[in-house]
């Protein structure tokens, strides 16, 4: 029987582990087969407080994991394949065979950027392909960039990137944007933003880094290559919450609803990080909510100890 099990090993999960371990709750963190979350696919992280010269994403997650381990966090490598949150103790199934029982759960499974689905997109992620302008825009000073998408997120990314880039071209598969009018107006007024309508990205070009993209006009069927130093994919994020469908309350996009901090609709189940945050999606905000979840767990266990 565990006091707390943390599902997920990104900034939210590891911060929750650090805090619950320091509270002598002996946390078990189930880290999945791809440990470290989205930051393991990034290169240099310059906006995480405390690193004046920046730090590589995988190194940051390695250090956070070591810190959690130093205070007594136990790690289990594997994927949670089933959960039963209907009654206490909660039961988690790992890799379809191993079960774990726990008094509380912190869900920190994060969210995944929806990819275009191109082979070179995956290969060049972190080398010119990005899903986060706030994270990576700084590295593209005086460069020409592409943003793929037509919603609020795409235009927000494009506007932000104009702080650094000389030109940002927004590629959209239709001739009208899905974004809100205020975001459209803001982008249309920005002299650095151009629009490539009725088009999709067929391929991303470059050997070691992005050097361009192959664009196909879906109306005429013609393709052409354009030069750029970066491709920002902004066609949406998908929270990793399928495992909890029907048990934990979610919004229409699948993000877990939280209240009074990180509590879910199930007493003893908490959520932290991108799995419940569709707005900020930053490593530092994920870490902050991981801290909150750990404190919420500690208080929950203190007030319900006699019933567990």
XYZ file of C-alpha atoms in Angstrom:
308
model
C 0.000 0.000 0.000
C 1.373 3.376 -1.074
C 0.659 6.800 0.356
C 0.987 8.436 -3.057
C 1.673 7.310 -6.596
C 2.669 9.879 -9.217
C 1.941 9.067 -12.855
C 4.268 10.985 -15.137
C 7.905 12.061 -15.059
C 7.939 15.570 -16.509
C 8.465 18.744 -14.465
C 5.081 18.371 -12.734
C 5.577 14.755 -11.725
C 9.178 15.150 -10.604
C 8.449 18.287 -8.585
C 5.556 16.493 -6.913
C 7.959 13.648 -6.142
C 10.509 16.000 -4.589
C 7.917 17.568 -2.302
C 6.122 14.371 -1.290
C 9.441 12.649 -0.642
C 10.566 15.507 1.583
C 7.263 15.136 3.443
C 8.190 11.497 4.210
C 5.352 10.103 2.089
C 7.670 7.666 0.241
C 6.254 8.392 -3.226
C 6.297 5.943 -6.087
C 6.716 7.636 -9.461
C 5.686 5.635 -12.519
C 7.760 7.264 -15.215
C 6.691 5.528 -18.387
C 9.028 4.115 -20.983
C 9.891 7.636 -22.189
C 11.052 9.251 -18.988
C 11.224 13.021 -18.670
C 8.264 14.271 -20.668
C 8.337 16.816 -23.486
C 11.538 18.511 -22.290
C 13.539 15.455 -23.323
C 12.757 16.349 -26.958
C 13.982 19.941 -26.651
C 17.506 21.283 -26.863
C 18.508 24.314 -24.802
C 16.107 25.625 -22.167
C 16.794 29.271 -21.338
C 13.594 30.331 -19.555
C 13.658 27.978 -16.562
C 14.647 30.022 -13.476
C 18.007 29.346 -11.921
C 20.039 28.607 -15.048
C 21.664 31.848 -16.125
C 23.404 30.210 -19.083
C 20.539 27.876 -19.973
C 20.438 24.094 -19.719
C 19.697 21.286 -22.125
C 16.191 19.871 -21.712
C 17.275 16.248 -21.111
C 19.899 17.403 -18.600
C 17.330 19.433 -16.665
C 15.035 16.413 -16.398
C 17.939 14.149 -15.419
C 18.859 16.546 -12.602
C 15.255 16.814 -11.410
C 14.967 13.029 -11.358
C 18.198 12.714 -9.360
C 16.928 15.322 -6.906
C 13.680 13.408 -6.408
C 15.643 10.195 -5.918
C 17.922 11.792 -3.356
C 14.958 12.381 -1.069
C 13.669 8.832 -1.371
C 11.406 8.714 -4.403
C 11.041 5.208 -5.791
C 10.835 4.948 -9.586
C 9.004 2.364 -11.629
C 9.628 2.253 -15.371
C 6.542 1.239 -17.284
C 3.256 2.523 -18.643
C 0.071 2.650 -16.597
C -2.400 0.710 -18.723
C -5.479 0.745 -16.465
C -6.749 2.565 -13.386
C -9.560 1.918 -10.939
C -10.355 5.140 -9.107
C -13.860 4.103 -8.059
C -12.894 3.036 -4.563
C -10.102 3.176 -2.034
C -7.453 2.038 -2.216
C -6.981 3.124 -5.826
C -5.555 0.423 -8.092
C -3.164 1.093 -10.962
C -2.111 -1.540 -13.488
C 1.343 -1.193 -15.036
C 2.147 -2.756 -18.407
C -1.022 -4.832 -18.210
C 0.194 -7.096 -15.421
C 1.679 -5.441 -12.325
C -0.788 -3.737 -9.932
C -0.117 -1.006 -7.397
C -2.488 0.145 -4.658
C -2.359 3.648 -3.250
C -4.215 6.060 -0.997
C -3.694 9.026 -3.332
C -2.761 9.612 -6.962
C -1.157 12.581 -8.710
C -1.865 12.554 -12.439
C 0.980 14.316 -14.261
C 0.817 12.622 -17.646
C 1.159 15.885 -19.580
C -0.038 16.713 -23.057
C 1.369 15.992 -26.484
C 1.605 18.429 -29.350
C -0.338 17.157 -32.339
C 2.222 16.596 -35.120
C 1.773 17.088 -38.821
C 2.903 13.506 -39.240
C 5.958 13.917 -41.444
C 9.041 11.722 -41.155
C 11.438 14.673 -41.199
C 9.291 16.501 -38.663
C 10.182 13.967 -36.001
C 13.822 13.785 -37.085
C 14.299 17.560 -36.936
C 12.354 18.221 -33.754
C 14.675 20.258 -31.569
C 16.746 21.191 -34.621
C 14.439 23.747 -36.179
C 11.079 22.049 -35.699
C 9.300 23.205 -32.569
C 5.867 23.235 -30.955
C 6.568 26.066 -28.530
C 7.413 29.605 -29.618
C 7.812 30.771 -26.017
C 10.402 28.051 -25.466
C 12.374 28.309 -28.678
C 11.652 31.639 -30.384
C 14.742 33.279 -28.901
C 17.000 30.979 -30.937
C 15.707 32.344 -34.237
C 16.818 35.963 -34.152
C 16.892 37.544 -37.611
C 15.601 34.339 -39.229
C 12.613 33.531 -41.438
C 10.112 31.114 -39.894
C 6.975 29.167 -40.720
C 4.012 28.581 -38.444
C 1.592 25.794 -39.341
C -2.007 26.239 -38.221
C -4.970 28.572 -38.345
C -6.311 28.845 -34.816
C -5.638 31.152 -31.894
C -2.573 29.153 -30.862
C -0.991 29.489 -34.301
C -1.515 33.233 -34.450
C -0.326 33.671 -30.896
C 2.839 31.767 -31.799
C 3.293 33.839 -34.954
C 2.885 37.149 -33.144
C 5.346 36.106 -30.469
C 7.920 34.957 -33.023
C 7.951 38.373 -34.712
C 9.857 39.632 -31.683
C 12.831 37.693 -33.029
C 12.278 36.714 -36.661
C 12.525 38.940 -39.718
C 9.471 37.269 -41.248
C 6.878 34.718 -40.114
C 4.724 32.947 -42.694
C 1.539 31.297 -41.437
C 0.551 28.270 -43.497
C -3.128 27.310 -43.390
C -4.906 24.629 -45.377
C -7.974 26.813 -45.939
C -8.567 30.382 -47.134
C -10.030 31.462 -43.794
C -8.602 31.282 -40.294
C -10.275 29.521 -37.373
C -8.808 32.001 -34.901
C -10.853 34.555 -33.004
C -11.383 37.921 -34.693
C -9.173 39.783 -32.234
C -6.278 37.397 -32.909
C -6.827 37.638 -36.659
C -6.846 41.431 -36.550
C -3.655 41.490 -34.521
C -1.871 39.166 -36.936
C -3.126 40.966 -40.030
C -1.773 44.258 -38.701
C 1.660 42.800 -38.012
C 3.937 43.718 -40.897
C 6.214 40.767 -40.232
C 3.457 38.169 -40.661
C 2.486 36.811 -44.079
C -0.118 34.167 -44.933
C 0.139 31.221 -47.277
C -3.453 30.126 -47.905
C -4.928 26.814 -49.057
C -1.628 25.104 -48.388
C -0.112 22.281 -46.385
C 3.453 21.305 -45.482
C 4.416 18.255 -47.533
C 7.937 17.922 -46.209
C 10.465 19.656 -43.982
C 13.860 20.134 -45.561
C 17.311 19.965 -43.995
C 19.959 17.438 -43.025
C 21.063 18.488 -39.555
C 18.866 21.562 -39.116
C 15.802 22.939 -40.865
C 16.638 24.790 -44.071
C 13.202 24.971 -45.655
C 9.852 23.330 -46.313
C 7.971 21.909 -49.276
C 4.545 23.517 -49.511
C 1.626 22.119 -51.512
C -1.317 24.232 -52.628
C -4.381 22.042 -52.034
C -6.402 23.918 -54.684
C -3.957 23.804 -57.597
C -2.036 20.718 -56.459
C 1.305 22.383 -57.158
C 4.251 22.138 -54.777
C 7.110 24.542 -54.158
C 10.064 24.791 -51.794
C 10.568 27.810 -49.559
C 13.537 28.666 -47.380
C 13.208 29.025 -43.610
C 15.203 28.329 -40.476
C 12.385 26.970 -38.357
C 8.952 25.375 -38.567
C 6.605 25.878 -35.623
C 3.755 23.379 -35.571
C 0.675 24.866 -33.901
C -2.224 22.631 -34.848
C -3.107 21.849 -31.248
C -2.227 19.813 -28.184
C -3.794 16.594 -26.952
C -3.811 15.925 -23.201
C -2.702 12.427 -22.268
C -5.907 11.589 -20.429
C -7.492 8.706 -22.359
C -6.587 6.392 -19.477
C -8.876 8.309 -17.111
C -11.927 8.722 -19.355
C -15.156 8.025 -17.515
C -13.567 8.350 -14.088
C -12.057 11.834 -13.829
C -13.960 14.949 -14.940
C -12.533 16.561 -18.069
C -13.391 19.535 -20.240
C -14.482 19.283 -23.865
C -10.859 19.044 -25.025
C -9.954 16.269 -22.595
C -8.040 18.341 -20.036
C -8.668 17.299 -16.436
C -10.783 19.760 -14.457
C -9.248 20.820 -11.148
C -10.568 22.952 -8.300
C -9.261 24.288 -4.997
C -5.737 23.899 -6.286
C -5.123 20.554 -7.959
C -8.045 18.465 -6.685
C -10.151 16.529 -9.179
C -13.730 15.333 -8.753
C -12.402 12.226 -6.984
C -11.206 12.786 -3.398
C -7.579 11.690 -3.219
C -6.894 12.125 -6.938
C -4.989 15.240 -7.994
C -3.763 16.539 -11.354
C -0.767 18.733 -12.163
C 0.961 20.156 -15.205
C -0.100 20.177 -18.835
C -2.646 17.430 -18.250
C -4.864 20.084 -16.654
C -3.384 23.253 -18.151
C -4.352 24.173 -21.704
C -3.266 27.810 -21.317
C 0.345 28.191 -20.181
C 2.039 24.855 -20.955
C 5.452 25.862 -19.599
C 7.950 23.792 -17.645
C 7.945 26.282 -14.780
C 4.139 26.359 -14.471
C 4.053 22.558 -14.607
C 6.645 22.384 -11.839
C 4.646 24.887 -9.789
C 1.473 22.857 -10.044
C 3.449 19.722 -9.154
C 4.443 21.458 -5.931
C 0.795 22.385 -5.322
C -0.361 18.805 -5.908
C 2.194 17.462 -3.431
C 1.041 19.870 -0.735
C -2.597 19.040 -1.510
C -1.808 15.330 -1.134
C -0.041 15.885 2.175
C -3.006 17.838 3.556
C -5.490 15.290 2.232
C -3.667 12.430 3.933
C -3.457 14.370 7.193
C -7.191 15.064 7.269
C -8.356 11.632 6.136
C -5.789 9.374 7.813
C -8.374 7.866 10.164
C -10.528 6.755 7.241
C -7.775 5.136 5.156
